[in-house]
CSV table of C-alpha atoms in Angstrom, one decimal:
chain,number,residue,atom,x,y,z
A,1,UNK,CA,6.9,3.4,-32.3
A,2,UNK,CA,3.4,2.7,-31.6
A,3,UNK,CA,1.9,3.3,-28.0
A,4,UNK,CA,0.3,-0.4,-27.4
A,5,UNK,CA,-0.6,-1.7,-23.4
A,6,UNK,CA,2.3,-4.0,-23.7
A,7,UNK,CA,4.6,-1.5,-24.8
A,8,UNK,CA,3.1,0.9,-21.8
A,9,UNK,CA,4.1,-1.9,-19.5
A,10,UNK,CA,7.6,-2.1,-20.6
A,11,UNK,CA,8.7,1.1,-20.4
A,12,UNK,CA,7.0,1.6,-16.9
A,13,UNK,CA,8.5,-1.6,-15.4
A,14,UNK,CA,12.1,-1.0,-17.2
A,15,UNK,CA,11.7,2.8,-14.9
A,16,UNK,CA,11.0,0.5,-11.8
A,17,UNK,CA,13.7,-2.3,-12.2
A,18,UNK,CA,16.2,0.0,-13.4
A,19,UNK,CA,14.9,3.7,-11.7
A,20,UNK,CA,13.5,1.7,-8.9
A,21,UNK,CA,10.7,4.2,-9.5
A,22,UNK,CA,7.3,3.4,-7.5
A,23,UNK,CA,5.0,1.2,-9.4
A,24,UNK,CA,1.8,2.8,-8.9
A,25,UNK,CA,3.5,6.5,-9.5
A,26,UNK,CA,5.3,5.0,-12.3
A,27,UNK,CA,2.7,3.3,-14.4
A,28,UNK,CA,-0.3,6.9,-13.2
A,29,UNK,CA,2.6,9.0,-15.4
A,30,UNK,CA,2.6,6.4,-18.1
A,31,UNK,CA,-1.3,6.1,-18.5
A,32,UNK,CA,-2.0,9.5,-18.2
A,33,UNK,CA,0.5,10.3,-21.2
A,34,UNK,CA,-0.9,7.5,-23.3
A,35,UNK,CA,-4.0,7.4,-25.8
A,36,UNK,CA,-5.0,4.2,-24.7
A,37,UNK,CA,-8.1,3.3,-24.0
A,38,UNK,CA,-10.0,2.2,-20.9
A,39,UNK,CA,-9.5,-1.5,-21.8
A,40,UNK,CA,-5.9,-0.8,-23.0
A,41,UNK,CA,-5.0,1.2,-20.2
A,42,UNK,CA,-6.7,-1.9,-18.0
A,43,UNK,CA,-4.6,-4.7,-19.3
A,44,UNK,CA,-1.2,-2.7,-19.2
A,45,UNK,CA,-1.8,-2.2,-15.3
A,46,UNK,CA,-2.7,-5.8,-14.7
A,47,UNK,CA,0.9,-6.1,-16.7
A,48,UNK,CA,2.9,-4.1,-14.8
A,49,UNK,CA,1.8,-5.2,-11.2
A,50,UNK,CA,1.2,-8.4,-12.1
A,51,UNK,CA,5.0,-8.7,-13.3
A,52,UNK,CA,6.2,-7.1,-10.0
A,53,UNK,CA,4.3,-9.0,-7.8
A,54,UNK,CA,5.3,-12.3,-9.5
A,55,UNK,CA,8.8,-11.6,-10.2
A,56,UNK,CA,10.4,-14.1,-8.0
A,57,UNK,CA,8.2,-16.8,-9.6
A,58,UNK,CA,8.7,-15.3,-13.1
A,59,UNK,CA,12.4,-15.6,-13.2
A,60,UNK,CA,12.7,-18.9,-11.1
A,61,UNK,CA,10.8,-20.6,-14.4
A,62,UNK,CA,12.9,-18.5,-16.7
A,63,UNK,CA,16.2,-19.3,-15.6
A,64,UNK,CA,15.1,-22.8,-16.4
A,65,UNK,CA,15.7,-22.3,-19.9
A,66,UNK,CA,18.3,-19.5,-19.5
A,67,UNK,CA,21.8,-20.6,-20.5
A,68,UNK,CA,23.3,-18.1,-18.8
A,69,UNK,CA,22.0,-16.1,-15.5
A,70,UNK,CA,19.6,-13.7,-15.2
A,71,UNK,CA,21.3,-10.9,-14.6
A,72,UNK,CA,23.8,-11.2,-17.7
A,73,UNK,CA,20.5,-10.0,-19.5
A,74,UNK,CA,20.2,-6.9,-20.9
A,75,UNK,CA,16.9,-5.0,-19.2
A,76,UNK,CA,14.9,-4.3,-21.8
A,77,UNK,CA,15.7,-8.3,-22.8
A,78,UNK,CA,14.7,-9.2,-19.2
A,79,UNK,CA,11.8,-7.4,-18.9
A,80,UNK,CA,10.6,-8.4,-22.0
A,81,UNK,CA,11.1,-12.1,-21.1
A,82,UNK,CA,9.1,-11.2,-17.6
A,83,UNK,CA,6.4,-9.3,-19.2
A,84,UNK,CA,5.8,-12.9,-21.7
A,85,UNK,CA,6.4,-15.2,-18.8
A,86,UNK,CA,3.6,-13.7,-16.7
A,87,UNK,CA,0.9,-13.4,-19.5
A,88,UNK,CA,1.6,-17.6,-19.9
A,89,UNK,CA,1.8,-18.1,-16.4
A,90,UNK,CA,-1.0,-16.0,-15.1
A,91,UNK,CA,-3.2,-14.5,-17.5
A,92,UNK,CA,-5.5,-17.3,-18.8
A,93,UNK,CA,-7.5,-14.9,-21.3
A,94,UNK,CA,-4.2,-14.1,-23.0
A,95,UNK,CA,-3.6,-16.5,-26.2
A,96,UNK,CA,-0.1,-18.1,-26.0
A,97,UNK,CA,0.7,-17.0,-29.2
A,98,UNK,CA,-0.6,-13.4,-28.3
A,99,UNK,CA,2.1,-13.8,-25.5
A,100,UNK,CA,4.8,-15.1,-27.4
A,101,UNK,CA,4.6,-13.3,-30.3
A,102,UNK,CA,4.0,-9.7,-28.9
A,103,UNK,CA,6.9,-10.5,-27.0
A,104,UNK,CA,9.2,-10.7,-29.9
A,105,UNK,CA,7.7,-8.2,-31.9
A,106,UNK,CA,8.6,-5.8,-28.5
A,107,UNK,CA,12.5,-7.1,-28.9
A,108,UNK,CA,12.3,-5.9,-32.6
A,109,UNK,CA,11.0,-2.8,-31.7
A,110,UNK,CA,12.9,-2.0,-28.8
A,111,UNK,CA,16.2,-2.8,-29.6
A,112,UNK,CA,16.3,-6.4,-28.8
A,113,UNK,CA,16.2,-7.7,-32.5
A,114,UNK,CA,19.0,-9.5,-32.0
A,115,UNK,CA,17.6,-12.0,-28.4
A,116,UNK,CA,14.3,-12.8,-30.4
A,117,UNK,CA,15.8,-16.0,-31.4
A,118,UNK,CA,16.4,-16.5,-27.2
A,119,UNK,CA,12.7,-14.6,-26.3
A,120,UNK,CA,10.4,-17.1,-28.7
A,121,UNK,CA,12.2,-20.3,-27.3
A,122,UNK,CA,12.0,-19.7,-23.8
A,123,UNK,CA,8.2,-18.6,-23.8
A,124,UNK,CA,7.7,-21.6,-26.3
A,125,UNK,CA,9.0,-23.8,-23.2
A,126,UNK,CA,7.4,-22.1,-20.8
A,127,UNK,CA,4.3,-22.5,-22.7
A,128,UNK,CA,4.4,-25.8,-23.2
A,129,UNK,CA,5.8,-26.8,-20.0
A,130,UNK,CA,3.6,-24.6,-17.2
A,131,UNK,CA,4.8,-23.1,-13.8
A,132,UNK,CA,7.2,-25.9,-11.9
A,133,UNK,CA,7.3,-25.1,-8.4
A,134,UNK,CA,10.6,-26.2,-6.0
A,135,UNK,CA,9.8,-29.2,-3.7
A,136,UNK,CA,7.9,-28.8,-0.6
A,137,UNK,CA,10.5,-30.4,1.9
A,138,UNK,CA,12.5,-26.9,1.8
A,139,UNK,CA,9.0,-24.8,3.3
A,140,UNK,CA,11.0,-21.2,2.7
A,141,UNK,CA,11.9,-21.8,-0.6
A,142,UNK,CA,8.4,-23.2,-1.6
A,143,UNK,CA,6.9,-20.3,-0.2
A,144,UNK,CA,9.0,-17.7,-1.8
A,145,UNK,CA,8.8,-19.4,-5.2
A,146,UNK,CA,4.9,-19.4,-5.0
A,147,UNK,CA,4.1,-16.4,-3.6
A,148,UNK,CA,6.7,-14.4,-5.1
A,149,UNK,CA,8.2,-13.3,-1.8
A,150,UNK,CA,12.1,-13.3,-0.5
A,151,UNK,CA,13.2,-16.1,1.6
A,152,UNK,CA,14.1,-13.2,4.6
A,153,UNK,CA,10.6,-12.2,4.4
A,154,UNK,CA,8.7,-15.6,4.8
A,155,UNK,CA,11.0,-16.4,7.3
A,156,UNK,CA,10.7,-13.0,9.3
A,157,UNK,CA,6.6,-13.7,9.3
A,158,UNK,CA,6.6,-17.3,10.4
A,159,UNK,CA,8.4,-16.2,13.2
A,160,UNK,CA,6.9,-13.5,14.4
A,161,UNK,CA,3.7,-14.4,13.3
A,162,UNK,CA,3.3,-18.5,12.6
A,163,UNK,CA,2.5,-20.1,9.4
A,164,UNK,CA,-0.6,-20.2,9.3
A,165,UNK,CA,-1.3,-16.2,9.6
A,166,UNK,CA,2.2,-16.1,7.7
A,167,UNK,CA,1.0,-18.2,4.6
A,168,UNK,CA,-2.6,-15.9,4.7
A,169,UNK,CA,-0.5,-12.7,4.7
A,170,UNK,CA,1.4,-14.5,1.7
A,171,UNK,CA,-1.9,-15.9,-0.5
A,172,UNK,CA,-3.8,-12.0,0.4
A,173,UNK,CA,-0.4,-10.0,-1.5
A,174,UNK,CA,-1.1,-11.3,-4.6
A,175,UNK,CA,-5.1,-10.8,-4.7
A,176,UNK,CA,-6.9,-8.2,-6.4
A,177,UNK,CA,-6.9,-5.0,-4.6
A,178,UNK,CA,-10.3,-3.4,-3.9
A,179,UNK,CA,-10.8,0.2,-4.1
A,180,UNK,CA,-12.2,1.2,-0.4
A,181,UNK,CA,-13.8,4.4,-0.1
A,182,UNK,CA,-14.8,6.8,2.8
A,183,UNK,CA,-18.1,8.7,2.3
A,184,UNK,CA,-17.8,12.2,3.5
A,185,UNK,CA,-20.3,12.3,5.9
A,186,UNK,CA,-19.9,16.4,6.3
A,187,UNK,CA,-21.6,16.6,2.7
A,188,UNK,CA,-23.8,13.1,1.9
A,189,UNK,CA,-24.6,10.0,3.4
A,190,UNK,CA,-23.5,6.3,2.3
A,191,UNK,CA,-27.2,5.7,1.4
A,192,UNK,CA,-27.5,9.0,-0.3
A,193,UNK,CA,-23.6,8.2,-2.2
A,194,UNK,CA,-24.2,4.6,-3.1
A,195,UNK,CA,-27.2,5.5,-4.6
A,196,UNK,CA,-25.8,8.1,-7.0
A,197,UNK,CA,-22.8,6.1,-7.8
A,198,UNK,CA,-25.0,2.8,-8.4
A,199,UNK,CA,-27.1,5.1,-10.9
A,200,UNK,CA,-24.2,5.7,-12.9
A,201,UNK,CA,-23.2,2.4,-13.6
A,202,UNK,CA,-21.0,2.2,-10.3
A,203,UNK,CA,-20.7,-1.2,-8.6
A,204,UNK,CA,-21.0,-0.1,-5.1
A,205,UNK,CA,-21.7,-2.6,-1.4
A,206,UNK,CA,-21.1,-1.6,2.0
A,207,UNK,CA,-18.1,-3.1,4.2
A,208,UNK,CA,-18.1,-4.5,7.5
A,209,UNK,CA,-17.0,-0.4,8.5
A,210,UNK,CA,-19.5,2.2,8.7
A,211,UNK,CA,-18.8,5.1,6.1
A,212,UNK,CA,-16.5,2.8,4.5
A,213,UNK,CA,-17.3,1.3,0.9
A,214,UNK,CA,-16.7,-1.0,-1.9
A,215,UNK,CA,-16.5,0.3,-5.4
A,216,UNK,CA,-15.6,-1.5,-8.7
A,217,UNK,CA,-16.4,-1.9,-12.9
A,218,UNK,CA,-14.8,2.1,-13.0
A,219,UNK,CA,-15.1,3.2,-16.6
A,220,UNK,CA,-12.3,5.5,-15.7
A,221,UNK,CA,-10.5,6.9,-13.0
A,222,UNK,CA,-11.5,8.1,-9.4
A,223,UNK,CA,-10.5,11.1,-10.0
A,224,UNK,CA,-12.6,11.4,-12.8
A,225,UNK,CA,-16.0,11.2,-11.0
A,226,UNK,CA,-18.7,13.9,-10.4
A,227,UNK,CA,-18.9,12.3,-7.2
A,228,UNK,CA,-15.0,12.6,-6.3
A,229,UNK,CA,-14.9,16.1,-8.1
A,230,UNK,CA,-18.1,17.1,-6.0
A,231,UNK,CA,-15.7,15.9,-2.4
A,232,UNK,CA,-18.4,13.2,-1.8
A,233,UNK,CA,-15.8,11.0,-0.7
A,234,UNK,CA,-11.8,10.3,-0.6
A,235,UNK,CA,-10.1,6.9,-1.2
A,236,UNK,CA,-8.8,5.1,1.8
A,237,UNK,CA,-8.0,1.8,2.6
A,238,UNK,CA,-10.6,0.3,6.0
A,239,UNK,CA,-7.4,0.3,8.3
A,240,UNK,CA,-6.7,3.6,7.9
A,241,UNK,CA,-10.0,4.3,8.4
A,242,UNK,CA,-10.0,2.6,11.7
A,243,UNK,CA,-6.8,4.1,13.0
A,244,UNK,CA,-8.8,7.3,12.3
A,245,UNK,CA,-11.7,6.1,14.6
A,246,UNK,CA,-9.2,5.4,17.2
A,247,UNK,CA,-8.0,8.7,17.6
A,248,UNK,CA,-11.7,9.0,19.3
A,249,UNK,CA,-12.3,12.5,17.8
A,250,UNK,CA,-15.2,15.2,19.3
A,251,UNK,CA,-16.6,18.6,17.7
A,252,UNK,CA,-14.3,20.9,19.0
A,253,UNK,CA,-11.3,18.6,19.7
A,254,UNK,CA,-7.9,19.9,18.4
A,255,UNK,CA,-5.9,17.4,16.6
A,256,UNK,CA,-2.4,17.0,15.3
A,257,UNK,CA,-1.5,14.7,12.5
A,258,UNK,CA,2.3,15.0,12.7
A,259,UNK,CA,2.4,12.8,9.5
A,260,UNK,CA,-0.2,12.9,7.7
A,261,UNK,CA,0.4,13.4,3.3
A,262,UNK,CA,-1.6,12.4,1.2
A,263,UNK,CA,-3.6,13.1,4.0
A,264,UNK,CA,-6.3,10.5,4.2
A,265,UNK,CA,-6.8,10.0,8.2
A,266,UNK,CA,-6.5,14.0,8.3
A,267,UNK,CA,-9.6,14.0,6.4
A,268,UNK,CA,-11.6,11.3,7.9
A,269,UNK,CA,-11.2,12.7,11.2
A,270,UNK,CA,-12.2,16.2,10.3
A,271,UNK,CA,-15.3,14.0,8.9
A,272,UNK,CA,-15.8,12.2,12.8
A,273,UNK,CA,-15.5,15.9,14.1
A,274,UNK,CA,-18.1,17.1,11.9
A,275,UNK,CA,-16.0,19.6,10.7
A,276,UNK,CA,-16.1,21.7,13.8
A,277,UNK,CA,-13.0,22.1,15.8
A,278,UNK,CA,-9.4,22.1,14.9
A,279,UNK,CA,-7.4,19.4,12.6
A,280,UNK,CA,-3.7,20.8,12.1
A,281,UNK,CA,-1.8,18.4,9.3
A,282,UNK,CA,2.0,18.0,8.9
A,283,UNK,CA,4.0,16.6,6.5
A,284,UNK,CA,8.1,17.1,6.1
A,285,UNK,CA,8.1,18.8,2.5
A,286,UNK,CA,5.6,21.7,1.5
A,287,UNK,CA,4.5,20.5,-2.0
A,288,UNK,CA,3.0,17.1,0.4
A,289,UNK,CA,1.5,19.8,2.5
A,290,UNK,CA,-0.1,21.2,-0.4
A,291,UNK,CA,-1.7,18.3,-1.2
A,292,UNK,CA,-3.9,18.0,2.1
A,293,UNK,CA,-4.7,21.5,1.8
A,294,UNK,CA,-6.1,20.7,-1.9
A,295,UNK,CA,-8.0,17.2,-0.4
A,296,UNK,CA,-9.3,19.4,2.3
A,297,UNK,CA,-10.4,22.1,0.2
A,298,UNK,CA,-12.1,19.8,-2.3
A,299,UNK,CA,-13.9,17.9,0.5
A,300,UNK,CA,-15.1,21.0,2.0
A,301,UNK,CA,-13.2,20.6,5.6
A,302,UNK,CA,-12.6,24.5,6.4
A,303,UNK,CA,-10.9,23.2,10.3
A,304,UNK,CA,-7.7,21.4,8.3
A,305,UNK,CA,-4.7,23.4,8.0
A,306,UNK,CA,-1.8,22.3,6.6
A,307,UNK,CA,1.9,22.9,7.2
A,308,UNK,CA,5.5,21.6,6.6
A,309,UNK,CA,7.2,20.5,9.9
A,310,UNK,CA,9.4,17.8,10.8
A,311,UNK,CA,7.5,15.3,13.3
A,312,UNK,CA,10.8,14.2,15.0
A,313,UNK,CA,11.5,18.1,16.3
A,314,UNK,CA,9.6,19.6,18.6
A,315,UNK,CA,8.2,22.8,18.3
A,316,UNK,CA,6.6,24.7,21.3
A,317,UNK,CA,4.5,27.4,18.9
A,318,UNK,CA,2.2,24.3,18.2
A,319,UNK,CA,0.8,24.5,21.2
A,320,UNK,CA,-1.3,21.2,22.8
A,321,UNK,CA,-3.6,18.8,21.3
A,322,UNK,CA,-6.3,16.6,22.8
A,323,UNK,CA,-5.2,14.0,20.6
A,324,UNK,CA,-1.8,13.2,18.2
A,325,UNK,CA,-1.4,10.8,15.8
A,326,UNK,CA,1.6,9.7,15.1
A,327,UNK,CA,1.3,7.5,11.3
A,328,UNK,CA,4.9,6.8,11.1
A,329,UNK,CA,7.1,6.2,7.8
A,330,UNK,CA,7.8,2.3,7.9
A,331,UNK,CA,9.0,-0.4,5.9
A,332,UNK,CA,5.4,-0.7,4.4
A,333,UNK,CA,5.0,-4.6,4.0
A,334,UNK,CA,1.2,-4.8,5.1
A,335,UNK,CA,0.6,-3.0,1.5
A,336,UNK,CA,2.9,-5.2,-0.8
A,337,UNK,CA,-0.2,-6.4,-2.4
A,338,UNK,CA,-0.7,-2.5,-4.1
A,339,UNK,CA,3.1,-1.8,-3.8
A,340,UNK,CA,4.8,-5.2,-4.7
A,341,UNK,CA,8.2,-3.5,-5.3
A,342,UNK,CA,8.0,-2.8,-1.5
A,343,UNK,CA,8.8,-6.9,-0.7
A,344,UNK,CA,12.1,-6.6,-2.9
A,345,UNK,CA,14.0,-4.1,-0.5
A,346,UNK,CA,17.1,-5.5,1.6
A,347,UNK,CA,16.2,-6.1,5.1
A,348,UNK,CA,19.4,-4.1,6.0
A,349,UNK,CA,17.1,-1.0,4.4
A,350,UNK,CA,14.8,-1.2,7.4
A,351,UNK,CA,17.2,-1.7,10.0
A,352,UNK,CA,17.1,2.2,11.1
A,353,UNK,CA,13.5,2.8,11.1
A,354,UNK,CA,12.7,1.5,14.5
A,355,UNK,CA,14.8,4.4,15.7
A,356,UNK,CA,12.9,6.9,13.7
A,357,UNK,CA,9.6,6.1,14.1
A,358,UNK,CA,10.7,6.0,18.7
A,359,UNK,CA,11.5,9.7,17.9
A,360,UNK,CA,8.7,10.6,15.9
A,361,UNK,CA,6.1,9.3,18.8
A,362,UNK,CA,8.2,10.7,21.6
A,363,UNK,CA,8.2,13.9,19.9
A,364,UNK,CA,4.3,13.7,19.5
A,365,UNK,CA,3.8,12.7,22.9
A,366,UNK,CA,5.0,16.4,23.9
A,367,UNK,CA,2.0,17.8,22.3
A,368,UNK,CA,-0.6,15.9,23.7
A,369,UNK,CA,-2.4,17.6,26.8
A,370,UNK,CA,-3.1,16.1,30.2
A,371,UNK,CA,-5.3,13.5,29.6
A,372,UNK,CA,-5.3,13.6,25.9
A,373,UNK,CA,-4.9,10.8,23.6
A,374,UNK,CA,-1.3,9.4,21.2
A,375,UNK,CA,-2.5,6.9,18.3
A,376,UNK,CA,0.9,4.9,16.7
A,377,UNK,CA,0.2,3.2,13.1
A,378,UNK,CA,2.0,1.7,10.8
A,379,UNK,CA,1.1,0.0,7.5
A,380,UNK,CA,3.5,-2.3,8.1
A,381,UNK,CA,3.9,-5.9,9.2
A,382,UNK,CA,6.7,-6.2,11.5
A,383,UNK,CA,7.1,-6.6,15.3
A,384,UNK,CA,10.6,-4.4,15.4
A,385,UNK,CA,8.1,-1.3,14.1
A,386,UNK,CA,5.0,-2.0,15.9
A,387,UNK,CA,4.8,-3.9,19.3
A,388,UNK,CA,8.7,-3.4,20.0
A,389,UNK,CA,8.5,0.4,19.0
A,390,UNK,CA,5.5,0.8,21.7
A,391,UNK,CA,7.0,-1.3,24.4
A,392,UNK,CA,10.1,0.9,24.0
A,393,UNK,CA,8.1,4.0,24.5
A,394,UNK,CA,6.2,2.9,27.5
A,395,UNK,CA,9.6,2.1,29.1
A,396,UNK,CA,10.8,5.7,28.7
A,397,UNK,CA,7.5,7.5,29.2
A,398,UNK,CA,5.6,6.1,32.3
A,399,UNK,CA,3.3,9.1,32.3
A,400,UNK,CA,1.6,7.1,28.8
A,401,UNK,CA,-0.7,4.2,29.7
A,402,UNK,CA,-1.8,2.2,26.7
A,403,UNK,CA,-5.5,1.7,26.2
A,404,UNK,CA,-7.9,-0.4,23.8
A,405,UNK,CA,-7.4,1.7,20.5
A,406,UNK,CA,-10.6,-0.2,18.6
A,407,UNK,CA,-12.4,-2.2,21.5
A,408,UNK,CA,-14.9,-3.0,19.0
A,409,UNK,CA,-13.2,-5.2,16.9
A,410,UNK,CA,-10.4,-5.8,19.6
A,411,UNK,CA,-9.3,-6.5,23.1
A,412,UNK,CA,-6.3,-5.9,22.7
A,413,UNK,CA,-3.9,-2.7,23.4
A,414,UNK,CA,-1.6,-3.5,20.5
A,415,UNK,CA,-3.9,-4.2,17.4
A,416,UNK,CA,-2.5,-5.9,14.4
A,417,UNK,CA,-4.7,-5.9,11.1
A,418,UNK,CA,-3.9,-8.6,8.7
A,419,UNK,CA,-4.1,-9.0,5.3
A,420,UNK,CA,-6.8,-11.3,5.0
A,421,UNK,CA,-9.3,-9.5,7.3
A,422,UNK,CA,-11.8,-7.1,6.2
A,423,UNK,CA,-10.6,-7.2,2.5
A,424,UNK,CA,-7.8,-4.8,3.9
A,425,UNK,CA,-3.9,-4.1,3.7
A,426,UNK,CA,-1.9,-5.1,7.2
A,427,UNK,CA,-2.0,-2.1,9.3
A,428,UNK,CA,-0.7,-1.8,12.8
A,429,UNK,CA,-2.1,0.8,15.6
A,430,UNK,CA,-2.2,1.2,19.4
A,431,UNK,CA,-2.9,4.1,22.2
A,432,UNK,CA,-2.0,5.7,24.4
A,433,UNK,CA,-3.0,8.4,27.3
A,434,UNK,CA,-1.8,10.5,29.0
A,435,UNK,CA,-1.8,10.9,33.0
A,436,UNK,CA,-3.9,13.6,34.3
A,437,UNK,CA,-7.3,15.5,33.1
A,438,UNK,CA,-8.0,17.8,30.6
């Protein structure tokens, strides 16, 4: 069988809809096995998370012309019929006979011979007859259908959040993702790193963050330039780099990251510190630990150590830090826009997290000296794992006082980053300190 992008496509999203495999590990694994090129390898991404992220809307205007429902479909049928739907739908450079007849000749090839019959006729209508939204009077179901989102979802943001912030979050998730960057400011400047990667051929622009920019027209990946190889810089979204700037490192602070893979705001604030002090980085399994240790290495940040440790047990050998951060595992719906299977979970899935993440930053409270500092974060968008988490904690922990984590960009004690600001994911992060002086 020949390796094509749409083929590439439809063996990664078959692994997520049927492995519920992650998207973006998924479709890395697929590329880098493939002899596709750059263009290729471009279109077969824009495929796979464009099929995710749309999937709600994509099988609302299938089952249109589906005599029998959805799930009676065999997967590779299915995800054929998805793949089709979304180049008509969505992708106005692709021809609509491109669409449909790829699409059939990935049945014949896959399997499917016997449904092409079924796959030419529905894209045919599909084609002919465009997207056809549900009526506005039912707001949920509107916003679901066009944004691709679940009912419980939409419903869980306009409350918490109104509909006006709610239907930004919505319209942000299925934007084009910039790649943010943070300049390593231990080995180069931003000047000094925009100019080299603007002289080859690299779209570069400051953001509204210092030391944070804007890259884009890659000819490959990251990974693959002198200026990544060279530890010039590591990729990270602008609210993590802010909750690193909140943890309001010095030269010689020690620092505890109790959950830090892949290891991003471990780096960045080893950056702040000018690589002089002590930045100690934990992570549950070894092989993620190994990871920060290779990031630090490459980047040139001799004060990181990294280790596997559990951040919900406490362990006295640690000793005491002058500031912990705490970036909790959470239901991840500020990122849905890079992860899109994320959205799909059950909201019973998320029910125990709350619990988990109170233990995680009462266990990271124990390390924090007299006087010292506890930064909370979550990439999430959710009050039960962000203001409800903290307002738990403070009740249980009166020796904490909570303080402005970014007072530059807000007032407030509890600061929520949407979507839609600074070209960034949602992101959640508040302090705390801690009676007493150093």
């Amino acid at each position: 069988m020949k390796t094509t992008a749409r083929q590439t496509a439809l063996d990664v999203l078959l692994k997520i809809f049927k492995d519920n495999a992650y998207s973006n590990l998924a479709l890395d694994a697929a590329l880098k096995k493939t002899r596709l090129d750059v263009r290729e390898k471009a279109f077969a991404s824009a495929l796979v998370y464009g099929t995710c992220e749309r999937l709600i809307t994509l099988d609302y205007a299938l089952e249109k012309y589906l005599s029998k429902p959805i799930g009676k479909l065999k997967p590779q049928v299915l995800a054929i019929l998805r793949l089709g739907a979304f180049q008509l739908l969505f992708m106005s450079g692709v021809p609509t006979s491109a669409a449909v007849n790829e699409s059939v000749n990935l049945a014949k090839s896959n399997g499917c011979a016997y449904a092409s019959g079924l796959i030419n006729a529905v894209l045919r209508k599909i084609a002919k007859n465009g997207l056809q939204l549900p009526n506005e009077d039912d707001k949920v179901k509107y916003l679901s259908i066009k944004f691709s989102c679940p009912q419980w979802l939409i419903e869980k943001w306009l409350k918490e959040y109104g509909k006006e912030k709610a239907e930004n979050i919505l319209t942000y998730s299925l934007k084009e993702n910039k790649i943010i960057i943070r300049v390593n400011t231990v080995k180069t400047s931003a000047e000094e790193l925009v100019n080299s990667l603007l002289s080859n051929g690299i779209h570069c622009e400051h953001t509204n963050v210092e030391d944070a920019l804007m890259i884009s027209n890659l000819p490959s990946s990251v990974e693959e330039l002198d200026e990544f190889k060279n530890g010039l810089f590591h990729v990270q979204g602008i609210p993590s780099q802010l909750c690193a700037k909140a943890v309001g490192a010095k030269e010689g602070d020690t620092i505890f990251d109790l959950c830090a893979a892949p290891g991003g705001k471990t780096f960045t604030v080893a950056e702040l510190m000018k690589n002089k002090g002590t930045v100690k980085a934990f992570d549950l399994y070894e092989s993620r630990a190994l990871l920060i240790s290779k990031g630090a290495e490459r980047l040139g940040l001799d004060i990181v150590t990294a280790s596997a440790a559990d951040a919900s047990i406490f362990d006295e050998k640690l000793g005491k830090a002058d500031c912990v951060l705490c970036d909790v595992p959470c239901s991840g719906l500020g990122i849905i826009s890079k992860k899109p299977e994320i959205k799909f979970k059950k909201p019973d899935e998320l029910l125990s997290l709350p619990d988990i993440q109170l233990k995680i930053l009462e266990n990271g409270s124990k390390y924090v000296k007299d006087g010292g500092r506890l930064v909370y974060s979550t990439c999430t968008l959710s009050k039960e794992e962000n203001e409800i988490v903290c307002k738990r904690f403070l009740e249980k922990n009166i020796n904490f006082k909570p303080s402005k984590p970014l007072p530059e960009f807000s007032d407030d004690c509890f600061v929520t980053v949407f979507p839609n600001e600074n070209n960034s994911d949602g992101f959640f992060v508040a302090l705390f300190e801690k009676e007493g002086s150093n």
